[in-house]
Amino acid sequence: MPISKGQSFPTNIPLKYIPYTAEKPEVAACGVPATLDLSKEFAGKKVVITAAPGAFTPTCTEQHIPDYLKHVKDFKAKGVSRIIVLTANDPFVLSAWSKALGYKDADNFVVFANDPNVELLTELGPDFVADLSSAGFGKRTARWTSIIDDGKVAFIANENGTGFSEISSAETVLREL
Ligand code: BEZ
């Protein structure tokens, strides 16, 4: 059964991300990977997780993630403590992608974190993994979005593939907050 509203979001898989620092603003400047402990992220807070099939791929880069970045102020105003952009890429690619997308904010309200072996995604359910092996991408995440409130799923919507529509848009999440 795929994860659904009201259930606890898994916290047993540590994710990696590279925090943005003003000392390394260039796209090609490598930072230092850190661990994102979801149990700490979730405790008493509202967190948005939005999952994208691939850094630097067209829909993720030109539509999905810019849609969230342009609404950062609105998410903060609705009490969100962090947005996690989740992919199966490595953290160095994610760091470069976040900077290429123009997200250079040392408060790291948005973090680009990874689940490289789709372990977390597999726990969420088969519909959350997109097998893009035939395109040479291996196993990735499907495109989905969610609100986690104090560790419980308050909202979750899955495109069940790599398309981007209002199902997983920032506007949809903002309406649900
Ligand atoms: C995209 O356009 O977002 C995309 C393209 C190919 C594979 C995964 C994602």
mmCIF file of C-alpha atoms and ligand atoms in Angstrom:
data_model
loop_
_atom_site.group_PDB
_atom_site.id
_atom_site.type_symbol
_atom_site.label_atom_id
_atom_site.label_comp_id
_atom_site.label_asym_id
_atom_site.label_seq_id
_atom_site.Cartn_x
_atom_site.Cartn_y
_atom_site.Cartn_z
ATOM 1 C CA MET A 1 0.000 0.000 0.000
ATOM 2 C CA PRO A 2 1.433 3.406 -0.899
ATOM 3 C CA ILE A 3 1.838 5.950 1.869
ATOM 4 C CA SER A 4 -1.235 8.094 2.388
ATOM 5 C CA LYS A 5 -2.631 10.984 4.407
ATOM 6 C CA GLY A 6 -2.450 10.492 8.177
ATOM 7 C CA GLN A 7 0.445 8.038 8.129
ATOM 8 C CA SER A 8 3.877 8.709 9.588
ATOM 9 C CA PHE A 9 6.427 9.656 6.952
ATOM 10 C CA PRO A 10 9.482 7.343 7.169
ATOM 11 C CA THR A 11 12.501 8.856 8.913
ATOM 12 C CA ASN A 12 14.844 5.866 8.920
ATOM 13 C CA ILE A 13 16.717 6.742 5.701
ATOM 14 C CA PRO A 14 19.292 9.520 6.116
ATOM 15 C CA LEU A 15 19.428 11.821 3.098
ATOM 16 C CA LYS A 16 22.440 13.860 1.989
ATOM 17 C CA TYR A 17 22.484 17.468 0.877
ATOM 18 C CA ILE A 18 25.026 20.240 0.550
ATOM 19 C CA PRO A 19 24.091 23.382 2.469
ATOM 20 C CA TYR A 20 24.470 26.587 0.469
ATOM 21 C CA THR A 21 27.159 28.911 1.823
ATOM 22 C CA ALA A 22 27.989 32.425 0.629
ATOM 23 C CA GLU A 23 31.654 31.342 0.317
ATOM 24 C CA LYS A 24 30.798 28.953 -2.521
ATOM 25 C CA PRO A 25 28.238 30.679 -4.749
ATOM 26 C CA GLU A 26 29.586 29.363 -8.083
ATOM 27 C CA VAL A 27 27.781 26.463 -9.734
ATOM 28 C CA ALA A 28 31.034 24.486 -10.006
ATOM 29 C CA ALA A 29 32.134 25.148 -6.403
ATOM 30 C CA CYS A 30 31.806 21.905 -4.451
ATOM 31 C CA GLY A 31 30.532 22.098 -0.895
ATOM 32 C CA VAL A 32 30.554 19.522 1.842
ATOM 33 C CA PRO A 33 27.711 16.970 2.055
ATOM 34 C CA ALA A 34 25.711 16.945 5.280
ATOM 35 C CA THR A 35 23.095 14.524 6.559
ATOM 36 C CA LEU A 36 19.452 15.517 6.644
ATOM 37 C CA ASP A 37 17.842 13.757 9.585
ATOM 38 C CA LEU A 38 14.138 13.686 8.772
ATOM 39 C CA SER A 39 13.079 13.003 12.366
ATOM 40 C CA LYS A 40 14.686 16.307 13.413
ATOM 41 C CA GLU A 41 13.286 18.094 10.369
ATOM 42 C CA PHE A 42 9.744 16.995 11.118
ATOM 43 C CA ALA A 43 9.512 17.404 14.910
ATOM 44 C CA GLY A 44 6.791 19.982 15.608
ATOM 45 C CA LYS A 45 7.127 21.514 12.145
ATOM 46 C CA LYS A 46 5.491 21.688 8.745
ATOM 47 C CA VAL A 47 7.774 20.534 5.943
ATOM 48 C CA VAL A 48 7.084 20.377 2.207
ATOM 49 C CA ILE A 49 8.772 17.594 0.250
ATOM 50 C CA THR A 50 8.593 17.786 -3.504
ATOM 51 C CA ALA A 51 10.281 15.063 -5.536
ATOM 52 C CA ALA A 52 11.708 15.491 -9.023
ATOM 53 C CA PRO A 53 12.932 12.742 -11.396
ATOM 54 C CA GLY A 54 16.182 14.396 -12.372
ATOM 55 C CA ALA A 55 18.422 17.393 -11.747
ATOM 56 C CA PHE A 56 18.999 19.396 -14.944
ATOM 57 C CA THR A 57 16.250 17.534 -16.825
ATOM 58 C CA PRO A 58 13.845 19.764 -18.765
ATOM 59 C CA THR A 59 10.564 19.588 -16.849
ATOM 60 C CA CYS A 60 12.216 19.597 -13.421
ATOM 61 C CA THR A 61 14.494 22.500 -14.338
ATOM 62 C CA GLU A 62 12.189 24.676 -16.394
ATOM 63 C CA GLN A 63 8.843 24.097 -14.653
ATOM 64 C CA HIS A 64 8.597 22.081 -11.445
ATOM 65 C CA ILE A 65 11.324 23.454 -9.170
ATOM 66 C CA PRO A 66 11.134 27.090 -10.392
ATOM 67 C CA ASP A 67 7.413 26.945 -9.514
ATOM 68 C CA TYR A 68 8.384 26.215 -5.875
ATOM 69 C CA LEU A 69 11.301 28.664 -5.751
ATOM 70 C CA LYS A 70 9.159 31.566 -6.902
ATOM 71 C CA HIS A 71 6.792 30.895 -3.976
ATOM 72 C CA VAL A 72 9.361 30.664 -1.168
ATOM 73 C CA LYS A 73 7.917 33.735 0.598
ATOM 74 C CA ASP A 74 4.392 32.289 0.372
ATOM 75 C CA PHE A 75 5.506 28.974 1.891
ATOM 76 C CA LYS A 76 7.236 30.804 4.733
ATOM 77 C CA ALA A 77 4.110 32.916 5.312
ATOM 78 C CA LYS A 78 2.076 29.697 5.631
ATOM 79 C CA GLY A 79 4.339 28.405 8.408
ATOM 80 C CA VAL A 80 6.455 25.963 6.423
ATOM 81 C CA SER A 81 9.852 25.484 8.068
ATOM 82 C CA ARG A 82 11.605 23.916 5.084
ATOM 83 C CA ILE A 83 11.113 22.718 1.520
ATOM 84 C CA ILE A 84 12.992 19.553 0.628
ATOM 85 C CA VAL A 85 13.558 18.964 -3.085
ATOM 86 C CA LEU A 86 14.165 15.220 -3.320
ATOM 87 C CA THR A 87 15.856 13.382 -6.176
ATOM 88 C CA ALA A 88 17.993 10.262 -6.707
ATOM 89 C CA ASN A 89 20.971 12.312 -7.919
ATOM 90 C CA ASP A 90 24.184 12.693 -5.925
ATOM 91 C CA PRO A 91 24.507 15.708 -3.598
ATOM 92 C CA PHE A 92 27.170 17.447 -5.724
ATOM 93 C CA VAL A 93 24.909 17.443 -8.765
ATOM 94 C CA LEU A 94 22.060 18.672 -6.576
ATOM 95 C CA SER A 95 24.167 21.493 -5.169
ATOM 96 C CA ALA A 96 25.169 22.612 -8.679
ATOM 97 C CA TRP A 97 21.560 22.351 -9.841
ATOM 98 C CA SER A 98 20.212 24.434 -6.965
ATOM 99 C CA LYS A 99 22.702 27.198 -7.732
ATOM 100 C CA ALA A 100 22.023 26.986 -11.486
ATOM 101 C CA LEU A 101 18.339 27.439 -10.649
ATOM 102 C CA GLY A 102 19.283 30.623 -8.785
ATOM 103 C CA TYR A 103 18.641 29.367 -5.272
ATOM 104 C CA LYS A 104 21.444 30.982 -3.293
ATOM 105 C CA ASP A 105 20.065 31.622 0.153
ATOM 106 C CA ALA A 106 22.219 30.933 3.190
ATOM 107 C CA ASP A 107 19.120 30.272 5.317
ATOM 108 C CA ASN A 108 18.809 26.991 3.373
ATOM 109 C CA PHE A 109 15.013 27.151 3.618
ATOM 110 C CA VAL A 110 15.066 25.015 0.463
ATOM 111 C CA VAL A 111 17.404 22.038 0.557
ATOM 112 C CA PHE A 112 18.122 19.731 -2.359
ATOM 113 C CA ALA A 113 18.489 16.263 -0.820
ATOM 114 C CA ASN A 114 19.015 12.819 -2.254
ATOM 115 C CA ASP A 115 17.810 9.256 -1.983
ATOM 116 C CA PRO A 116 20.387 7.738 -4.374
ATOM 117 C CA ASN A 117 19.328 4.113 -3.999
ATOM 118 C CA VAL A 118 15.596 4.935 -3.921
ATOM 119 C CA GLU A 119 15.356 3.353 -0.451
ATOM 120 C CA LEU A 120 13.043 5.984 0.984
ATOM 121 C CA LEU A 121 11.052 6.047 -2.248
ATOM 122 C CA THR A 122 10.662 2.266 -2.161
ATOM 123 C CA GLU A 123 9.304 2.521 1.392
ATOM 124 C CA LEU A 124 6.709 5.036 0.214
ATOM 125 C CA GLY A 125 5.374 2.545 -2.333
ATOM 126 C CA PRO A 126 5.980 1.312 -5.869
ATOM 127 C CA ASP A 127 4.247 4.316 -7.429
ATOM 128 C CA PHE A 128 6.899 6.602 -5.948
ATOM 129 C CA VAL A 129 9.759 4.978 -7.873
ATOM 130 C CA ALA A 130 10.120 5.724 -11.587
ATOM 131 C CA ASP A 131 12.168 3.076 -13.367
ATOM 132 C CA LEU A 132 13.829 5.103 -16.121
ATOM 133 C CA SER A 133 16.379 2.368 -16.925
ATOM 134 C CA SER A 134 15.308 2.165 -20.554
ATOM 135 C CA ALA A 135 16.313 5.827 -20.937
ATOM 136 C CA GLY A 136 19.641 5.185 -19.174
ATOM 137 C CA PHE A 137 18.639 7.012 -15.979
ATOM 138 C CA GLY A 138 18.224 4.009 -13.691
ATOM 139 C CA LYS A 139 15.725 4.170 -10.849
ATOM 140 C CA ARG A 140 14.526 7.651 -9.981
ATOM 141 C CA THR A 141 11.708 9.233 -8.097
ATOM 142 C CA ALA A 142 8.329 9.783 -9.674
ATOM 143 C CA ARG A 143 7.175 13.389 -9.481
ATOM 144 C CA TRP A 144 5.191 13.911 -6.293
ATOM 145 C CA THR A 145 4.672 16.473 -3.596
ATOM 146 C CA SER A 146 3.644 16.447 0.046
ATOM 147 C CA ILE A 147 3.116 18.317 3.287
ATOM 148 C CA ILE A 148 4.440 16.638 6.421
ATOM 149 C CA ASP A 149 3.028 18.079 9.646
ATOM 150 C CA ASP A 150 4.860 17.001 12.807
ATOM 151 C CA GLY A 151 5.947 13.803 11.067
ATOM 152 C CA LYS A 152 2.527 12.845 9.656
ATOM 153 C CA VAL A 153 1.467 13.096 6.035
ATOM 154 C CA ALA A 154 -1.034 15.976 5.826
ATOM 155 C CA PHE A 155 -1.145 15.996 2.031
ATOM 156 C CA ILE A 156 0.455 13.881 -0.683
ATOM 157 C CA ALA A 157 -0.105 13.909 -4.440
ATOM 158 C CA ASN A 158 1.709 11.784 -6.983
ATOM 159 C CA GLU A 159 1.917 12.393 -10.731
ATOM 160 C CA ASN A 160 2.621 8.624 -11.059
ATOM 161 C CA GLY A 161 5.284 9.351 -13.624
ATOM 162 C CA THR A 162 7.557 12.165 -14.726
ATOM 163 C CA GLY A 163 4.934 14.661 -15.924
ATOM 164 C CA PHE A 164 4.285 17.949 -14.138
ATOM 165 C CA SER A 165 0.771 19.276 -13.726
ATOM 166 C CA GLU A 166 -1.302 21.045 -11.103
ATOM 167 C CA ILE A 167 -1.266 17.749 -9.160
ATOM 168 C CA SER A 168 2.222 18.513 -7.869
ATOM 169 C CA SER A 169 2.375 22.280 -8.339
ATOM 170 C CA ALA A 170 3.400 24.759 -5.661
ATOM 171 C CA GLU A 171 -0.004 26.433 -5.973
ATOM 172 C CA THR A 172 -1.732 23.159 -5.081
ATOM 173 C CA VAL A 173 0.442 22.728 -1.993
ATOM 174 C CA LEU A 174 -0.120 26.351 -0.939
ATOM 175 C CA ARG A 175 -3.877 25.813 -1.143
ATOM 176 C CA GLU A 176 -3.556 22.742 1.108
ATOM 177 C CA LEU A 177 -1.489 24.514 3.774
HETATM 178 C C1 BEZ B 1 12.132 15.905 -17.162
HETATM 179 O O1 BEZ B 1 11.981 16.558 -18.193
HETATM 180 O O2 BEZ B 1 11.893 16.375 -16.043
HETATM 181 C C2 BEZ B 1 12.685 14.506 -17.272
HETATM 182 C C3 BEZ B 1 13.127 14.021 -18.478
HETATM 183 C C4 BEZ B 1 13.652 12.744 -18.555
HETATM 184 C C5 BEZ B 1 13.747 11.954 -17.433
HETATM 185 C C6 BEZ B 1 13.325 12.450 -16.219
HETATM 186 C C7 BEZ B 1 12.781 13.731 -16.136
#
